[in-house]
PDB file of C-alpha atoms in Angstrom:
ATOM      1  CA  MET A   1      28.897 198.489 -27.910  1.00 78.00           C
ATOM      2  CA  SER A   2      27.948 200.072 -24.609  1.00 93.00           C
ATOM      3  CA  MET A   3      26.515 198.023 -21.744  1.00 95.00           C
ATOM      4  CA  ARG A   4      23.155 199.683 -22.271  1.00 94.00           C
ATOM      5  CA  GLU A   5      23.113 198.566 -25.922  1.00 94.00           C
ATOM      6  CA  GLN A   6      24.146 195.057 -24.888  1.00 95.00           C
ATOM      7  CA  ILE A   7      21.206 194.917 -22.482  1.00 95.00           C
ATOM      8  CA  VAL A   8      18.741 196.123 -25.135  1.00 94.00           C
ATOM      9  CA  ASP A   9      20.108 193.621 -27.661  1.00 94.00           C
ATOM     10  CA  ALA A  10      19.885 190.830 -25.083  1.00 94.00           C
ATOM     11  CA  ALA A  11      16.300 191.790 -24.199  1.00 93.00           C
ATOM     12  CA  GLU A  12      15.310 191.707 -27.867  1.00 90.00           C
ATOM     13  CA  ARG A  13      16.793 188.225 -28.294  1.00 91.00           C
ATOM     14  CA  VAL A  14      15.096 186.908 -25.161  1.00 92.00           C
ATOM     15  CA  ILE A  15      11.724 188.364 -26.164  1.00 88.00           C
ATOM     16  CA  ARG A  16      11.957 186.821 -29.641  1.00 84.00           C
ATOM     17  CA  ASP A  17      13.153 183.445 -28.334  1.00 87.00           C
ATOM     18  CA  LEU A  18      10.995 183.049 -25.206  1.00 86.00           C
ATOM     19  CA  GLY A  19       8.203 185.598 -25.567  1.00 83.00           C
ATOM     20  CA  LEU A  20       7.487 188.669 -23.491  1.00 82.00           C
ATOM     21  CA  ALA A  21       5.789 186.763 -20.661  1.00 79.00           C
ATOM     22  CA  ARG A  22       8.930 184.703 -19.997  1.00 83.00           C
ATOM     23  CA  CYS A  23      11.382 187.551 -20.479  1.00 88.00           C
ATOM     24  CA  THR A  24      12.833 188.237 -17.027  1.00 91.00           C
ATOM     25  CA  THR A  25      15.713 190.439 -15.959  1.00 93.00           C
ATOM     26  CA  LYS A  26      17.527 187.231 -14.964  1.00 93.00           C
ATOM     27  CA  GLU A  27      17.265 185.906 -18.521  1.00 94.00           C
ATOM     28  CA  ILE A  28      18.304 189.269 -19.965  1.00 95.00           C
ATOM     29  CA  ALA A  29      21.309 189.514 -17.653  1.00 95.00           C
ATOM     30  CA  GLU A  30      22.447 186.020 -18.571  1.00 95.00           C
ATOM     31  CA  VAL A  31      22.335 186.771 -22.310  1.00 95.00           C
ATOM     32  CA  ALA A  32      23.924 190.221 -21.851  1.00 95.00           C
ATOM     33  CA  GLY A  33      26.685 188.814 -19.664  1.00 94.00           C
ATOM     34  CA  CYS A  34      26.007 191.116 -16.742  1.00 95.00           C
ATOM     35  CA  SER A  35      24.272 191.107 -13.364  1.00 94.00           C
ATOM     36  CA  GLU A  36      20.630 192.040 -12.818  1.00 93.00           C
ATOM     37  CA  GLY A  37      21.887 195.005 -10.783  1.00 94.00           C
ATOM     38  CA  THR A  38      23.685 196.297 -13.876  1.00 95.00           C
ATOM     39  CA  ILE A  39      20.379 196.341 -15.753  1.00 95.00           C
ATOM     40  CA  TYR A  40      18.834 198.554 -13.073  1.00 94.00           C
ATOM     41  CA  ARG A  41      21.781 200.936 -13.234  1.00 94.00           C
ATOM     42  CA  HIS A  42      20.774 201.668 -16.826  1.00 95.00           C
ATOM     43  CA  PHE A  43      16.984 201.267 -16.623  1.00 94.00           C
ATOM     44  CA  ARG A  44      14.505 202.118 -13.887  1.00 90.00           C
ATOM     45  CA  SER A  45      12.368 199.030 -14.488  1.00 87.00           C
ATOM     46  CA  LYS A  46      11.924 195.976 -16.667  1.00 86.00           C
ATOM     47  CA  GLU A  47       9.223 197.892 -18.545  1.00 86.00           C
ATOM     48  CA  ASP A  48      11.797 200.549 -19.460  1.00 90.00           C
ATOM     49  CA  VAL A  49      13.981 197.834 -20.987  1.00 92.00           C
ATOM     50  CA  PHE A  50      11.044 196.607 -23.076  1.00 89.00           C
ATOM     51  CA  LEU A  51      10.220 200.155 -24.190  1.00 87.00           C
ATOM     52  CA  ALA A  52      13.822 200.610 -25.304  1.00 89.00           C
ATOM     53  CA  VAL A  53      13.546 197.458 -27.409  1.00 88.00           C
ATOM     54  CA  LEU A  54      10.317 198.681 -29.020  1.00 82.00           C
ATOM     55  CA  ALA A  55      11.720 202.157 -29.684  1.00 82.00           C
ATOM     56  CA  GLU A  56      15.239 201.242 -30.763  1.00 84.00           C
ATOM     57  CA  ARG A  57      15.222 197.760 -32.262  1.00 81.00           C
ATOM     58  CA  LEU A  58      12.127 197.547 -34.433  1.00 76.00           C
ATOM     59  CA  PRO A  59      12.532 198.493 -38.112  1.00 73.00           C
ATOM     60  CA  GLY A  60      11.496 202.047 -38.908  1.00 80.00           C
ATOM     61  CA  LEU A  61       8.483 202.853 -41.090  1.00 89.00           C
ATOM     62  CA  LEU A  62       7.958 206.511 -40.139  1.00 89.00           C
ATOM     63  CA  PRO A  63      11.393 207.628 -41.476  1.00 90.00           C
ATOM     64  CA  VAL A  64      10.438 206.238 -44.902  1.00 92.00           C
ATOM     65  CA  LEU A  65       7.159 208.156 -44.857  1.00 94.00           C
ATOM     66  CA  ARG A  66       8.811 211.361 -43.630  1.00 93.00           C
ATOM     67  CA  ALA A  67      11.253 211.123 -46.538  1.00 94.00           C
ATOM     68  CA  LEU A  68       8.521 211.192 -49.197  1.00 95.00           C
ATOM     69  CA  PRO A  69       9.240 214.213 -51.445  1.00 93.00           C
ATOM     70  CA  GLU A  70       7.542 217.550 -50.888  1.00 93.00           C
ATOM     71  CA  GLU A  71       7.222 218.124 -54.631  1.00 91.00           C
ATOM     72  CA  VAL A  72       5.537 215.472 -56.761  1.00 91.00           C
ATOM     73  CA  THR A  73       6.198 215.658 -60.486  1.00 92.00           C
ATOM     74  CA  SER A  74       4.631 212.621 -62.168  1.00 94.00           C
ATOM     75  CA  GLU A  75       2.082 209.855 -61.730  1.00 94.00           C
ATOM     76  CA  GLY A  76       4.836 207.294 -62.124  1.00 94.00           C
ATOM     77  CA  GLU A  77       6.616 208.890 -59.183  1.00 95.00           C
ATOM     78  CA  VAL A  78       3.467 208.627 -57.066  1.00 96.00           C
ATOM     79  CA  ARG A  79       3.005 204.953 -57.886  1.00 96.00           C
ATOM     80  CA  ALA A  80       6.684 204.255 -57.233  1.00 95.00           C
ATOM     81  CA  ALA A  81       6.381 205.986 -53.846  1.00 96.00           C
ATOM     82  CA  LEU A  82       3.296 203.930 -52.980  1.00 97.00           C
ATOM     83  CA  GLN A  83       5.152 200.782 -54.011  1.00 95.00           C
ATOM     84  CA  GLN A  84       8.065 201.684 -51.754  1.00 95.00           C
ATOM     85  CA  VAL A  85       5.731 202.414 -48.843  1.00 96.00           C
ATOM     86  CA  ALA A  86       3.914 199.099 -49.344  1.00 95.00           C
ATOM     87  CA  GLU A  87       7.175 197.141 -49.421  1.00 93.00           C
ATOM     88  CA  GLU A  88       8.530 198.893 -46.339  1.00 93.00           C
ATOM     89  CA  ALA A  89       5.217 198.557 -44.482  1.00 94.00           C
ATOM     90  CA  LEU A  90       5.066 194.822 -45.173  1.00 91.00           C
ATOM     91  CA  ALA A  91       8.646 194.416 -43.937  1.00 89.00           C
ATOM     92  CA  PHE A  92       7.955 196.535 -40.854  1.00 89.00           C
ATOM     93  CA  TYR A  93       4.773 194.714 -39.875  1.00 90.00           C
ATOM     94  CA  ARG A  94       6.261 191.287 -40.581  1.00 87.00           C
ATOM     95  CA  GLU A  95       9.249 192.014 -38.351  1.00 84.00           C
ATOM     96  CA  SER A  96       7.479 193.824 -35.532  1.00 83.00           C
ATOM     97  CA  MET A  97       4.123 192.014 -35.389  1.00 82.00           C
ATOM     98  CA  PRO A  98       5.056 189.211 -32.946  1.00 78.00           C
ATOM     99  CA  MET A  99       6.640 191.624 -30.485  1.00 80.00           C
ATOM    100  CA  LEU A 100       3.934 194.283 -30.725  1.00 80.00           C
ATOM    101  CA  LEU A 101       1.130 191.752 -30.276  1.00 79.00           C
ATOM    102  CA  SER A 102       2.731 190.458 -27.086  1.00 80.00           C
ATOM    103  CA  VAL A 103       2.562 193.963 -25.576  1.00 82.00           C
ATOM    104  CA  PHE A 104      -1.246 193.697 -25.443  1.00 84.00           C
ATOM    105  CA  ALA A 105      -0.904 190.909 -22.895  1.00 81.00           C
ATOM    106  CA  GLU A 106       0.916 193.287 -20.509  1.00 83.00           C
ATOM    107  CA  PRO A 107      -1.484 196.133 -19.519  1.00 87.00           C
ATOM    108  CA  LYS A 108       1.163 198.071 -17.598  1.00 85.00           C
ATOM    109  CA  LEU A 109       3.618 197.918 -20.480  1.00 84.00           C
ATOM    110  CA  LEU A 110       0.881 198.800 -22.970  1.00 87.00           C
ATOM    111  CA  ASP A 111       0.025 201.938 -20.976  1.00 89.00           C
ATOM    112  CA  ARG A 112       3.696 202.939 -20.880  1.00 85.00           C
ATOM    113  CA  HIS A 113       4.027 202.312 -24.614  1.00 85.00           C
ATOM    114  CA  ARG A 114       0.986 204.490 -25.302  1.00 89.00           C
ATOM    115  CA  GLU A 115       2.518 207.265 -23.218  1.00 89.00           C
ATOM    116  CA  TRP A 116       5.750 206.982 -25.206  1.00 84.00           C
ATOM    117  CA  MET A 117       3.881 207.151 -28.521  1.00 85.00           C
ATOM    118  CA  ARG A 118       1.952 210.252 -27.434  1.00 88.00           C
ATOM    119  CA  ALA A 119       5.132 211.960 -26.239  1.00 87.00           C
ATOM    120  CA  ASN A 120       6.954 211.167 -29.501  1.00 83.00           C
ATOM    121  CA  ASN A 121       4.062 211.716 -31.926  1.00 84.00           C
ATOM    122  CA  ALA A 122       4.393 208.122 -33.094  1.00 82.00           C
ATOM    123  CA  GLY A 123       2.085 205.188 -33.622  1.00 83.00           C
ATOM    124  CA  PRO A 124      -0.072 203.673 -36.382  1.00 85.00           C
ATOM    125  CA  HIS A 125      -2.067 206.879 -36.846  1.00 90.00           C
ATOM    126  CA  ARG A 126       1.097 208.827 -37.669  1.00 92.00           C
ATOM    127  CA  ALA A 127       1.992 206.530 -40.566  1.00 94.00           C
ATOM    128  CA  ALA A 128      -1.442 207.048 -42.123  1.00 96.00           C
ATOM    129  CA  GLU A 129      -1.214 210.820 -41.595  1.00 96.00           C
ATOM    130  CA  LEU A 130       2.156 211.090 -43.336  1.00 96.00           C
ATOM    131  CA  LEU A 131       1.035 209.014 -46.311  1.00 97.00           C
ATOM    132  CA  ALA A 132      -2.229 210.973 -46.581  1.00 97.00           C
ATOM    133  CA  ASP A 133      -0.235 214.234 -46.572  1.00 97.00           C
ATOM    134  CA  TYR A 134       1.856 212.953 -49.475  1.00 97.00           C
ATOM    135  CA  LEU A 135      -1.264 211.997 -51.437  1.00 97.00           C
ATOM    136  CA  ARG A 136      -2.729 215.443 -50.809  1.00 97.00           C
ATOM    137  CA  ARG A 137       0.405 217.004 -52.313  1.00 96.00           C
ATOM    138  CA  ALA A 138       0.042 214.767 -55.342  1.00 96.00           C
ATOM    139  CA  GLN A 139      -3.636 215.689 -55.531  1.00 96.00           C
ATOM    140  CA  ARG A 140      -2.814 219.414 -55.582  1.00 95.00           C
ATOM    141  CA  SER A 141      -0.513 218.713 -58.558  1.00 94.00           C
ATOM    142  CA  ASP A 142      -3.363 216.897 -60.368  1.00 95.00           C
ATOM    143  CA  LEU A 143      -1.453 213.606 -60.165  1.00 96.00           C
ATOM    144  CA  VAL A 144      -4.125 211.973 -58.002  1.00 96.00           C
ATOM    145  CA  SER A 145      -7.853 212.150 -58.675  1.00 96.00           C
ATOM    146  CA  ARG A 146      -9.592 215.084 -57.026  1.00 94.00           C
ATOM    147  CA  ASP A 147     -12.366 212.690 -56.039  1.00 95.00           C
ATOM    148  CA  ALA A 148     -10.006 210.461 -54.070  1.00 96.00           C
ATOM    149  CA  ASP A 149      -9.935 210.513 -50.264  1.00 97.00           C
ATOM    150  CA  PRO A 150      -6.229 210.650 -49.237  1.00 97.00           C
ATOM    151  CA  VAL A 151      -6.920 209.543 -45.659  1.00 97.00           C
ATOM    152  CA  ALA A 152      -8.977 206.527 -46.724  1.00 97.00           C
ATOM    153  CA  ALA A 153      -6.413 205.618 -49.396  1.00 97.00           C
ATOM    154  CA  ALA A 154      -3.557 205.734 -46.876  1.00 97.00           C
ATOM    155  CA  GLN A 155      -5.488 203.601 -44.401  1.00 97.00           C
ATOM    156  CA  LEU A 156      -6.419 201.085 -47.094  1.00 97.00           C
ATOM    157  CA  LEU A 157      -2.815 200.583 -48.212  1.00 97.00           C
ATOM    158  CA  LEU A 158      -1.331 200.367 -44.730  1.00 97.00           C
ATOM    159  CA  GLY A 159      -4.237 198.255 -43.511  1.00 96.00           C
ATOM    160  CA  ALA A 160      -3.756 195.765 -46.331  1.00 95.00           C
ATOM    161  CA  CYS A 161      -0.057 195.477 -45.464  1.00 94.00           C
ATOM    162  CA  TYR A 162      -0.892 195.018 -41.781  1.00 92.00           C
ATOM    163  CA  LEU A 163      -3.439 192.279 -42.496  1.00 91.00           C
ATOM    164  CA  ALA A 164      -1.013 190.431 -44.774  1.00 90.00           C
ATOM    165  CA  ALA A 165       1.654 190.501 -42.049  1.00 87.00           C
ATOM    166  CA  TYR A 166      -0.877 189.508 -39.369  1.00 86.00           C
ATOM    167  CA  GLY A 167      -1.865 186.475 -41.390  1.00 83.00           C
ATOM    168  CA  GLY A 168       1.801 185.544 -41.623  1.00 77.00           C
ATOM    169  CA  VAL A 169       1.998 185.284 -37.830  1.00 75.00           C
ATOM    170  CA  PHE A 170      -0.430 182.340 -37.923  1.00 76.00           C
ATOM    171  CA  ALA A 171       0.651 180.800 -41.218  1.00 73.00           C
ATOM    172  CA  ALA A 172       3.957 180.499 -43.012  1.00 65.00           C
ATOM    173  CA  PRO A 173       5.374 184.035 -43.419  1.00 63.00           C
ATOM    174  CA  ALA A 174       5.564 185.291 -46.989  1.00 60.00           C
ATOM    175  CA  GLY A 175       8.928 185.053 -48.680  1.00 67.00           C
ATOM    176  CA  ASP A 176      10.606 188.114 -50.166  1.00 68.00           C
ATOM    177  CA  SER A 177       9.321 187.526 -53.697  1.00 78.00           C
ATOM    178  CA  GLU A 178       5.782 186.841 -52.462  1.00 83.00           C
ATOM    179  CA  ALA A 179       5.842 189.990 -50.312  1.00 79.00           C
ATOM    180  CA  LEU A 180       6.940 191.997 -53.346  1.00 85.00           C
ATOM    181  CA  ARG A 181       4.041 190.606 -55.377  1.00 90.00           C
ATOM    182  CA  GLU A 182       1.652 191.456 -52.538  1.00 90.00           C
ATOM    183  CA  ALA A 183       2.902 195.045 -52.469  1.00 92.00           C
ATOM    184  CA  GLU A 184       2.505 195.364 -56.228  1.00 94.00           C
ATOM    185  CA  ALA A 185      -1.033 193.963 -56.076  1.00 95.00           C
ATOM    186  CA  PHE A 186      -2.058 196.349 -53.288  1.00 96.00           C
ATOM    187  CA  VAL A 187      -0.724 199.387 -55.152  1.00 96.00           C
ATOM    188  CA  ARG A 188      -2.212 198.289 -58.474  1.00 96.00           C
ATOM    189  CA  GLN A 189      -5.663 197.918 -56.925  1.00 96.00           C
ATOM    190  CA  LEU A 190      -5.443 201.167 -54.970  1.00 96.00           C
ATOM    191  CA  TRP A 191      -4.285 203.112 -58.023  1.00 96.00           C
ATOM    192  CA  ARG A 192      -7.551 202.337 -59.772  1.00 94.00           C
ATOM    193  CA  THR A 193      -9.241 204.744 -57.354  1.00 93.00           C
ATOM    194  CA  LEU A 194      -6.396 207.270 -57.257  1.00 96.00           C
ATOM    195  CA  ALA A 195      -5.517 207.712 -60.936  1.00 94.00           C
ATOM    196  CA  PRO A 196      -6.830 210.913 -62.563  1.00 91.00           C
ATOM    197  CA  ALA A 197      -9.782 210.012 -64.751  1.00 79.00           C
ATOM    198  CA  ASP A 198      -8.501 211.840 -67.851  1.00 68.00           C
ATOM    199  CA  ARG A 199      -5.144 210.023 -68.066  1.00 59.00           C
ATOM    200  CA  PRO A 200      -4.155 206.351 -68.297  1.00 52.00           C
ATOM    201  CA  ALA A 201      -2.539 204.818 -65.255  1.00 50.00           C
ATOM    202  CA  ALA A 202       1.249 205.048 -65.231  1.00 51.00           C
ATOM    203  CA  PRO A 203       3.228 201.891 -64.448  1.00 54.00           C
ATOM    204  CA  ALA A 204       4.782 201.511 -61.020  1.00 54.00           C
ATOM    205  CA  ARG A 205       8.280 200.324 -60.421  1.00 54.00           C
ATOM    206  CA  SER A 206       9.618 198.935 -57.191  1.00 54.00           C
ATOM    207  CA  ARG A 207      11.960 201.434 -55.491  1.00 52.00           C
ATOM    208  CA  THR A 208      13.486 198.807 -53.224  1.00 52.00           C
ATOM    209  CA  LYS A 209      14.841 195.377 -53.909  1.00 46.00           C
ATOM    210  CA  ALA A 210      13.014 192.348 -52.665  1.00 40.00           C
ATOM    211  CA  ARG A 211      14.249 191.421 -49.227  1.00 41.00           C
TER     212      ARG A 211
END
């Protein structure tokens, strides 16, 4: 592992253990086993270290959405894809929520993070766009109701996952089996508005194992 990676790993541990407000370069250096000067040889500022943690250490949701197939062949495939997205979104929000919420307490860091998201075409809006694009493809293949709104459906599913994870920050986080049941419930409810009216709803199967 390079020194840069050691610093990013150390910063992630300090942020999770002490919180962003108490995460100093002194604390990071101590955990990384280096001097504060070494940190500034790899990063221009403490904010750059935090941005590296956000960009490189949080679980990825966008790669899952980008990997959704271009061609959609069955309703069961659509429901399975929605199930996978719900499971991955719950895992992503559960893991990243505490760190992302702390960014809002640091205006300078929040501005830098927004700049990074704009430059990299990332952020919450991008997840909804990618899922809506997938639903549009399914709609063109008559596997999703023509009356359905793909953008609203994408926002409803991701929003439900976000709210469930947000609640877990203040209460006991959901276990793996409970999170799986939540994902199944979200998809089952959403599918009632997405299923073509002339065909019965196809069953969904989880595409990932419970974490």
